[in-house]
């Protein structure tokens, strides 16, 4: 389901009430045809109308609308009333000692609500009665203006230029205060919130919190899929401020494109919007960085080094590239490459692991070749030293051959 906003951005002019220092709360104001909010401290604006909530952050608008609840096959459509100011939000007080009231959408046995506080803009649902059917309780939400990813238990709403909003802190509980298992699921039209309510006493309440990024990272104009996968933190220049490594894909490289990793430096004011270093192997379908990155100080010089694997290199022999950090940042040229043994091994398909396995004070590297010898699989350990890792490895394990079909590297069509 997709829907279009019925208001211009110029209408996002709601009054922001200052607080007494306990909260960074903002009040919702009546503005035909709905309710408005502006919370500059959180870099969020919003408009709440019958067709959904429209949140603006960093110059982008994302539409969020609850359209059904139930149990999968037995979902019930949400036919809700226009938004209205509802009950006072707990522990939130505005400058004039007024309570900060929620925005509420009433719909039969389900009430959707929104409130603003220091952590971000919080959405919630109160389900008064257990819906019919079997299985988990499901609340289905459509999203417009952003793609949806679910990673590490968080909901990521992403535009073409990167992450727009992050949904986190998802929780659910029942009438007796019992905490219920709940999780996000990405769907074609948006996302679902699922709750294991098998032992719940109704009503049940559910809520996540939306927040904006302090910095928006944008890939170069030719880059696609910027931010794909989970960004990796590191301190590659040793200044004490976390840097971040972000993956993307350059479709203009060569005849079929190539994967790229960008290193953005941290500072006292946050992350730099532009990458300080770009890493790329330049060959199509190596899956450079596709299965995660590893960070270690391989030579003990106090700077984080970065290990990027590409299981498709060779063809599908697999390779790992080791890039050294320094006071100037990450080198764009690999100091060392580590290769698999034979075609089809897919050395580096699983994310590399780092540990000091021999307790000599230097980080060691463990890389798996998941398809070694007809899917038997093998892991290799490369010992660290003052000179870094060497190409010589020690085999640590070889699994017995499996009788079932193993997981395979992604097909050539993945970007």
Short mmCIF file of C-alpha atoms in Angstrom, two decimals:
data_model
loop_
_atom_site.label_atom_id
_atom_site.label_comp_id
_atom_site.label_asym_id
_atom_site.label_seq_id
_atom_site.Cartn_x
_atom_site.Cartn_y
_atom_site.Cartn_z
CA UNK A 1 0.00 0.00 0.00
CA UNK A 2 1.32 3.45 -0.93
CA UNK A 3 -0.19 6.82 -0.16
CA UNK A 4 0.62 10.44 -0.82
CA UNK A 5 0.83 13.35 1.61
CA UNK A 6 -2.01 15.85 1.39
CA UNK A 7 -0.07 18.80 2.80
CA UNK A 8 2.84 20.95 1.62
CA UNK A 9 5.99 21.09 3.74
CA UNK A 10 5.24 24.75 4.44
CA UNK A 11 2.47 23.57 6.75
CA UNK A 12 4.97 21.96 9.14
CA UNK A 13 4.84 25.02 11.38
CA UNK A 14 3.75 23.63 14.72
CA UNK A 15 4.71 25.44 17.91
CA UNK A 16 7.52 23.81 19.92
CA UNK A 17 7.11 24.18 23.67
CA UNK A 18 10.28 24.55 25.74
CA UNK A 19 10.65 22.28 28.75
CA UNK A 20 11.82 22.63 32.31
CA UNK A 21 15.02 20.69 31.62
CA UNK A 22 13.68 17.28 32.55
CA UNK A 23 12.49 16.49 29.05
CA UNK A 24 13.01 17.57 25.47
CA UNK A 25 9.29 17.27 24.81
CA UNK A 26 7.30 19.05 22.16
CA UNK A 27 3.56 19.68 22.07
CA UNK A 28 1.24 18.75 19.22
CA UNK A 29 -0.88 21.62 17.90
CA UNK A 30 -4.17 21.59 16.02
CA UNK A 31 -3.71 22.54 12.37
CA UNK A 32 -6.40 21.73 9.85
CA UNK A 33 -6.74 19.14 8.51
CA UNK A 34 -4.79 17.42 11.31
CA UNK A 35 -2.19 17.93 14.03
CA UNK A 36 1.35 19.26 13.69
CA UNK A 37 4.60 18.89 15.59
CA UNK A 38 8.01 20.50 15.33
CA UNK A 39 10.86 19.35 17.55
CA UNK A 40 14.06 21.00 16.29
CA UNK A 41 16.09 19.53 19.14
CA UNK A 42 15.46 16.12 17.60
CA UNK A 43 15.60 17.40 14.00
CA UNK A 44 12.07 16.12 13.48
CA UNK A 45 8.85 17.66 12.22
CA UNK A 46 5.58 15.92 11.72
CA UNK A 47 2.06 16.14 10.44
CA UNK A 48 -0.65 13.74 11.61
CA UNK A 49 -3.67 13.30 9.36
CA UNK A 50 -6.30 10.69 8.65
CA UNK A 51 -4.10 9.06 6.00
CA UNK A 52 -1.14 8.64 8.37
CA UNK A 53 1.80 10.30 10.07
CA UNK A 54 4.23 12.25 7.90
CA UNK A 55 7.65 12.72 9.54
CA UNK A 56 10.25 15.11 8.18
CA UNK A 57 13.92 14.91 9.12
CA UNK A 58 16.95 16.17 7.23
CA UNK A 59 14.80 17.53 4.41
CA UNK A 60 13.08 14.22 3.67
CA UNK A 61 9.50 13.15 4.38
CA UNK A 62 8.54 9.61 5.39
CA UNK A 63 4.91 8.48 5.62
CA UNK A 64 3.89 5.88 8.23
CA UNK A 65 0.40 4.40 8.39
CA UNK A 66 -1.06 1.49 10.37
CA UNK A 67 -3.40 -0.39 8.03
CA UNK A 68 -4.19 -3.72 9.72
CA UNK A 69 -3.75 -5.90 12.79
CA UNK A 70 -4.52 -9.50 13.58
CA UNK A 71 -2.79 -12.83 13.05
CA UNK A 72 -1.43 -13.05 9.53
CA UNK A 73 -4.15 -14.68 7.45
CA UNK A 74 -6.84 -13.24 9.75
CA UNK A 75 -5.71 -9.60 9.61
CA UNK A 76 -8.36 -6.96 10.29
CA UNK A 77 -8.31 -3.66 8.39
CA UNK A 78 -7.82 -0.55 10.53
CA UNK A 79 -10.67 1.88 9.87
CA UNK A 80 -9.69 4.69 12.16
CA UNK A 81 -10.98 8.09 13.18
CA UNK A 82 -9.16 11.35 12.47
CA UNK A 83 -6.24 12.03 14.84
CA UNK A 84 -7.05 13.83 18.09
CA UNK A 85 -5.21 14.99 21.19
CA UNK A 86 -5.54 12.23 23.75
CA UNK A 87 -4.28 11.40 27.22
CA UNK A 88 -1.25 12.98 28.88
CA UNK A 89 2.06 11.30 28.12
CA UNK A 90 3.66 9.87 31.26
CA UNK A 91 6.37 12.01 32.91
CA UNK A 92 6.32 14.70 30.22
CA UNK A 93 5.62 18.32 31.18
CA UNK A 94 5.92 21.44 29.00
CA UNK A 95 7.25 24.85 30.03
CA UNK A 96 3.94 26.00 31.50
CA UNK A 97 3.63 22.86 33.62
CA UNK A 98 1.08 21.55 31.14
CA UNK A 99 1.00 17.86 30.41
CA UNK A 100 2.18 16.89 26.95
CA UNK A 101 -0.75 15.13 25.31
CA UNK A 102 -0.46 12.28 22.87
CA UNK A 103 -1.81 12.19 19.36
CA UNK A 104 -4.26 9.29 19.17
CA UNK A 105 -5.95 7.42 16.32
CA UNK A 106 -8.94 5.40 17.58
CA UNK A 107 -10.04 2.34 15.62
CA UNK A 108 -12.37 -0.09 17.34
CA UNK A 109 -10.31 -2.24 19.70
CA UNK A 110 -6.98 -0.68 18.63
CA UNK A 111 -5.67 2.78 19.52
CA UNK A 112 -2.55 4.05 17.79
CA UNK A 113 -0.71 6.86 19.60
CA UNK A 114 2.29 9.13 19.14
CA UNK A 115 4.23 11.18 21.67
CA UNK A 116 7.40 13.28 21.62
CA UNK A 117 10.16 13.11 24.22
CA UNK A 118 13.93 13.27 24.62
CA UNK A 119 14.64 9.90 22.96
CA UNK A 120 12.70 10.75 19.80
CA UNK A 121 9.18 10.43 18.46
CA UNK A 122 7.44 7.40 19.94
CA UNK A 123 4.69 5.42 18.24
CA UNK A 124 2.56 2.91 20.10
CA UNK A 125 -0.51 0.73 19.88
CA UNK A 126 -2.94 -0.37 22.57
CA UNK A 127 -4.81 -3.53 21.57
CA UNK A 128 -7.81 -3.96 23.87
CA UNK A 129 -8.82 -7.49 22.89
CA UNK A 130 -7.04 -10.52 21.48
CA UNK A 131 -7.83 -10.80 17.75
CA UNK A 132 -9.29 -14.10 16.49
CA UNK A 133 -7.13 -16.82 14.97
CA UNK A 134 -3.83 -18.46 15.83
CA UNK A 135 -0.23 -17.30 15.77
CA UNK A 136 1.51 -14.08 16.74
CA UNK A 137 -0.23 -10.75 17.11
CA UNK A 138 0.68 -8.71 14.01
CA UNK A 139 0.43 -4.95 13.48
CA UNK A 140 1.02 -4.10 9.79
CA UNK A 141 2.36 -0.67 8.82
CA UNK A 142 2.89 0.82 5.35
CA UNK A 143 5.78 3.19 4.63
CA UNK A 144 6.05 5.81 1.87
CA UNK A 145 9.17 7.74 0.89
CA UNK A 146 11.71 5.24 2.26
CA UNK A 147 12.93 1.68 1.89
CA UNK A 148 12.69 -0.53 4.98
CA UNK A 149 15.46 -2.70 6.44
CA UNK A 150 15.52 -4.62 9.71
CA UNK A 151 18.99 -5.15 11.15
CA UNK A 152 20.18 -5.94 14.67
CA UNK A 153 16.65 -5.61 16.02
CA UNK A 154 16.25 -2.07 14.67
CA UNK A 155 14.05 -0.67 11.93
CA UNK A 156 15.92 1.41 9.35
CA UNK A 157 13.94 3.69 7.04
CA UNK A 158 16.28 4.65 4.22
CA UNK A 159 16.07 7.09 1.33
CA UNK A 160 18.32 7.26 -1.71
CA UNK A 161 20.83 9.35 0.24
CA UNK A 162 20.99 7.10 3.32
CA UNK A 163 19.15 6.51 6.59
CA UNK A 164 16.29 8.91 7.34
CA UNK A 165 14.83 7.43 10.53
CA UNK A 166 15.75 4.63 12.91
CA UNK A 167 13.14 2.71 14.91
CA UNK A 168 14.52 1.18 18.12
CA UNK A 169 13.56 0.30 21.68
CA UNK A 170 10.69 -1.91 20.54
CA UNK A 171 8.83 -3.30 23.56
CA UNK A 172 5.48 -4.88 24.41
CA UNK A 173 3.74 -5.79 27.64
CA UNK A 174 0.34 -6.94 28.82
CA UNK A 175 -2.19 -5.78 31.41
CA UNK A 176 -0.25 -7.48 34.22
CA UNK A 177 3.05 -5.87 33.23
CA UNK A 178 4.40 -9.06 31.68
CA UNK A 179 7.04 -8.29 29.02
CA UNK A 180 6.23 -9.96 25.70
CA UNK A 181 8.64 -10.98 22.94
CA UNK A 182 8.30 -8.59 19.99
CA UNK A 183 10.22 -7.93 16.80
CA UNK A 184 10.19 -6.08 13.46
CA UNK A 185 9.68 -7.80 10.09
CA UNK A 186 10.27 -5.94 6.81
CA UNK A 187 7.53 -6.36 4.18
CA UNK A 188 6.95 -5.27 0.59
CA UNK A 189 4.80 -2.31 1.66
CA UNK A 190 6.59 -1.40 4.90
CA UNK A 191 6.97 -3.46 8.05
CA UNK A 192 5.18 -5.54 10.65
CA UNK A 193 5.47 -5.52 14.41
CA UNK A 194 4.99 -9.06 15.69
CA UNK A 195 4.24 -9.99 19.31
CA UNK A 196 4.19 -13.40 20.96
CA UNK A 197 0.97 -12.97 22.95
CA UNK A 198 0.35 -16.64 23.77
CA UNK A 199 0.39 -15.96 27.54
CA UNK A 200 -0.75 -12.32 27.43
CA UNK A 201 -3.59 -10.83 29.43
CA UNK A 202 -5.23 -8.11 27.35
CA UNK A 203 -5.02 -5.18 26.74
CA UNK A 204 -1.53 -5.32 25.22
CA UNK A 205 0.62 -2.23 24.55
CA UNK A 206 3.44 -2.01 21.98
CA UNK A 207 5.81 0.83 21.15
CA UNK A 208 9.03 1.66 19.26
CA UNK A 209 10.87 5.03 19.17
CA UNK A 210 11.86 6.86 15.97
CA UNK A 211 14.90 9.09 15.88
CA UNK A 212 16.95 10.90 13.25
CA UNK A 213 20.66 10.58 12.63
CA UNK A 214 22.94 13.28 14.03
CA UNK A 215 24.82 13.15 10.71
CA UNK A 216 23.56 12.01 7.31
CA UNK A 217 26.18 10.19 5.25
CA UNK A 218 25.67 10.32 1.50
CA UNK A 219 27.61 8.32 -1.05
CA UNK A 220 29.05 9.90 -4.20
CA UNK A 221 26.64 10.52 -7.06
CA UNK A 222 27.49 7.31 -8.95
CA UNK A 223 27.22 5.01 -5.91
CA UNK A 224 24.16 2.82 -5.37
CA UNK A 225 23.14 0.74 -2.33
CA UNK A 226 25.09 3.11 -0.08
CA UNK A 227 24.76 1.86 3.49
CA UNK A 228 23.88 -1.71 2.51
CA UNK A 229 24.60 -4.07 5.39
CA UNK A 230 25.57 -3.00 8.88
CA UNK A 231 28.13 -0.14 9.17
CA UNK A 232 31.33 -1.11 11.00
CA UNK A 233 32.92 1.11 13.69
CA UNK A 234 36.71 1.52 14.00
CA UNK A 235 39.35 4.07 14.99
CA UNK A 236 41.60 3.91 11.93
CA UNK A 237 43.52 7.14 12.71
CA UNK A 238 43.94 6.57 16.45
CA UNK A 239 42.47 9.93 17.52
CA UNK A 240 40.07 8.40 20.02
CA UNK A 241 36.95 9.23 17.99
CA UNK A 242 35.04 6.35 16.39
CA UNK A 243 35.16 6.21 12.61
CA UNK A 244 32.66 4.24 10.53
CA UNK A 245 33.01 1.99 7.48
CA UNK A 246 30.08 1.97 5.04
CA UNK A 247 29.56 -0.29 2.05
CA UNK A 248 28.23 0.72 -1.36
CA UNK A 249 28.40 -0.31 -5.01
CA UNK A 250 29.84 1.57 -7.97
CA UNK A 251 27.91 0.47 -11.10
CA UNK A 252 30.24 2.48 -13.35
CA UNK A 253 33.39 0.50 -12.42
CA UNK A 254 34.44 -1.75 -15.28
CA UNK A 255 31.82 -3.56 -17.32
CA UNK A 256 29.72 -4.88 -14.44
CA UNK A 257 30.39 -2.59 -11.47
CA UNK A 258 32.28 -3.23 -8.24
CA UNK A 259 31.71 -3.12 -4.48
CA UNK A 260 33.19 -0.24 -2.48
CA UNK A 261 33.86 0.49 1.23
CA UNK A 262 33.96 4.10 2.48
CA UNK A 263 35.76 5.19 5.67
CA UNK A 264 34.24 8.26 7.39
CA UNK A 265 36.32 9.79 10.19
CA UNK A 266 34.92 10.75 13.58
CA UNK A 267 35.73 14.01 15.38
CA UNK A 268 34.60 16.04 18.42
CA UNK A 269 31.64 17.26 16.35
CA UNK A 270 30.67 13.83 15.00
CA UNK A 271 31.23 11.93 11.77
CA UNK A 272 32.52 13.66 8.65
CA UNK A 273 29.88 13.70 5.91
CA UNK A 274 32.49 12.84 3.26
CA UNK A 275 34.64 9.70 3.19
CA UNK A 276 38.34 10.12 4.00
CA UNK A 277 39.29 6.87 2.24
CA UNK A 278 37.62 4.66 -0.36
CA UNK A 279 38.49 0.97 -0.58
CA UNK A 280 37.73 -1.10 -3.65
CA UNK A 281 39.11 -4.17 -5.35
CA UNK A 282 37.68 -3.12 -8.71
CA UNK A 283 36.68 -6.55 -10.01
CA UNK A 284 32.99 -7.40 -10.50
CA UNK A 285 31.33 -10.13 -8.45
CA UNK A 286 34.07 -10.52 -5.86
CA UNK A 287 31.49 -9.55 -3.18
CA UNK A 288 34.08 -7.21 -1.69
CA UNK A 289 32.90 -6.51 1.88
CA UNK A 290 29.52 -8.13 1.23
CA UNK A 291 29.74 -10.49 4.20
CA UNK A 292 30.98 -8.05 6.79
CA UNK A 293 34.28 -6.46 7.75
CA UNK A 294 36.70 -7.14 10.60
CA UNK A 295 38.67 -4.58 12.60
CA UNK A 296 41.91 -5.38 14.44
CA UNK A 297 45.29 -3.89 15.27
CA UNK A 298 47.24 -6.52 13.36
CA UNK A 299 50.71 -5.05 13.92
CA UNK A 300 50.25 -3.59 17.41
CA UNK A 301 50.93 0.02 16.36
CA UNK A 302 47.84 1.42 18.10
CA UNK A 303 45.81 2.03 14.93
CA UNK A 304 42.84 -0.07 13.87
CA UNK A 305 43.38 -2.00 10.66
CA UNK A 306 40.54 -3.25 8.45
CA UNK A 307 40.05 -6.66 6.86
CA UNK A 308 37.73 -6.91 3.86
CA UNK A 309 36.80 -10.29 2.40
CA UNK A 310 35.48 -11.18 -1.04
CA UNK A 311 34.31 -14.78 -1.42
CA UNK A 312 33.73 -14.43 -5.18
CA UNK A 313 37.34 -13.60 -6.02
CA UNK A 314 39.18 -15.97 -8.22
CA UNK A 315 36.53 -17.38 -9.29
CA UNK A 316 35.10 -18.07 -5.84
CA UNK A 317 38.48 -19.03 -4.47
CA UNK A 318 38.02 -16.07 -2.13
CA UNK A 319 40.42 -13.41 -0.88
CA UNK A 320 40.91 -11.15 2.14
CA UNK A 321 42.49 -7.69 1.90
CA UNK A 322 44.22 -6.14 4.93
CA UNK A 323 44.38 -2.32 5.07
CA UNK A 324 46.54 -0.65 7.73
CA UNK A 325 45.47 2.34 9.78
CA UNK A 326 47.75 5.27 10.63
CA UNK A 327 47.63 8.82 11.99
CA UNK A 328 46.48 9.90 8.51
CA UNK A 329 43.74 7.28 8.42
CA UNK A 330 43.25 4.10 6.47
CA UNK A 331 45.55 3.25 3.56
CA UNK A 332 43.67 2.81 0.28
CA UNK A 333 46.15 0.11 -0.75
CA UNK A 334 46.08 -3.32 0.86
CA UNK A 335 49.21 -4.15 2.86
CA UNK A 336 48.50 -7.86 2.55
CA UNK A 337 46.18 -10.21 0.66
CA UNK A 338 45.21 -13.67 1.87
CA UNK A 339 43.78 -16.21 -0.59
CA UNK A 340 41.75 -19.40 -0.43
CA UNK A 341 43.13 -22.69 -1.68
CA UNK A 342 41.07 -23.66 -4.72
CA UNK A 343 38.16 -22.75 -6.98
CA UNK A 344 34.79 -22.82 -5.25
CA UNK A 345 36.13 -22.70 -1.66
CA UNK A 346 34.45 -19.30 -1.07
CA UNK A 347 37.16 -18.28 1.37
CA UNK A 348 35.81 -15.29 3.31
CA UNK A 349 32.10 -15.86 2.66
CA UNK A 350 31.37 -15.70 6.41
CA UNK A 351 32.42 -12.53 8.24
CA UNK A 352 36.05 -12.81 9.47
CA UNK A 353 36.67 -13.10 13.21
CA UNK A 354 39.43 -11.55 15.31
CA UNK A 355 40.91 -12.88 18.58
CA UNK A 356 44.28 -13.21 20.28
CA UNK A 357 44.22 -17.00 20.20
CA UNK A 358 47.79 -17.51 21.41
CA UNK A 359 47.78 -14.67 24.01
CA UNK A 360 50.90 -12.98 22.60
CA UNK A 361 49.32 -9.52 22.58
CA UNK A 362 48.68 -9.44 18.83
CA UNK A 363 45.31 -9.89 17.17
CA UNK A 364 44.92 -13.07 15.13
CA UNK A 365 42.52 -13.50 12.22
CA UNK A 366 40.16 -16.43 11.57
CA UNK A 367 38.65 -16.82 8.09
CA UNK A 368 36.33 -19.60 6.97
CA UNK A 369 36.16 -21.29 3.57
CA UNK A 370 32.61 -22.62 3.75
CA UNK A 371 32.67 -24.74 0.59
CA UNK A 372 36.12 -26.31 1.02
CA UNK A 373 36.18 -29.85 -0.43
CA UNK A 374 32.55 -30.34 -1.43
CA UNK A 375 31.07 -28.24 1.36
CA UNK A 376 33.12 -29.86 4.13
CA UNK A 377 34.33 -26.41 5.12
CA UNK A 378 37.52 -25.23 6.78
CA UNK A 379 38.68 -22.35 9.01
CA UNK A 380 42.14 -20.77 8.85
CA UNK A 381 44.01 -18.85 11.56
CA UNK A 382 46.54 -16.16 10.65
CA UNK A 383 48.72 -15.12 13.61
CA UNK A 384 49.46 -11.46 14.25
CA UNK A 385 52.92 -10.08 15.03
CA UNK A 386 54.89 -6.82 15.09
CA UNK A 387 55.13 -7.12 11.33
CA UNK A 388 51.43 -7.88 10.89
CA UNK A 389 49.87 -11.09 9.64
CA UNK A 390 51.63 -13.47 7.26
CA UNK A 391 50.18 -15.44 4.38
CA UNK A 392 50.97 -18.65 6.19
CA UNK A 393 47.93 -20.00 8.01
CA UNK A 394 47.13 -22.81 10.38
CA UNK A 395 44.08 -24.98 9.73
CA UNK A 396 41.96 -25.08 12.88
CA UNK A 397 39.01 -27.22 11.86
CA UNK A 398 37.52 -29.20 9.04
CA UNK A 399 33.90 -30.24 9.48
CA UNK A 400 32.65 -33.63 8.40
CA UNK A 401 30.89 -33.65 5.05
CA UNK A 402 27.23 -32.77 5.35
CA UNK A 403 24.43 -34.82 3.86
CA UNK A 404 22.16 -31.78 3.43
CA UNK A 405 22.57 -28.90 1.03
CA UNK A 406 24.72 -26.17 2.57
CA UNK A 407 24.16 -22.44 2.43
CA UNK A 408 25.68 -21.01 -0.71
CA UNK A 409 27.21 -17.62 -1.53
CA UNK A 410 24.80 -15.12 -3.05
CA UNK A 411 24.06 -15.46 -6.79
CA UNK A 412 25.78 -13.28 -9.34
CA UNK A 413 22.69 -11.10 -9.70
CA UNK A 414 22.98 -9.64 -6.16
CA UNK A 415 24.28 -6.10 -5.84
#
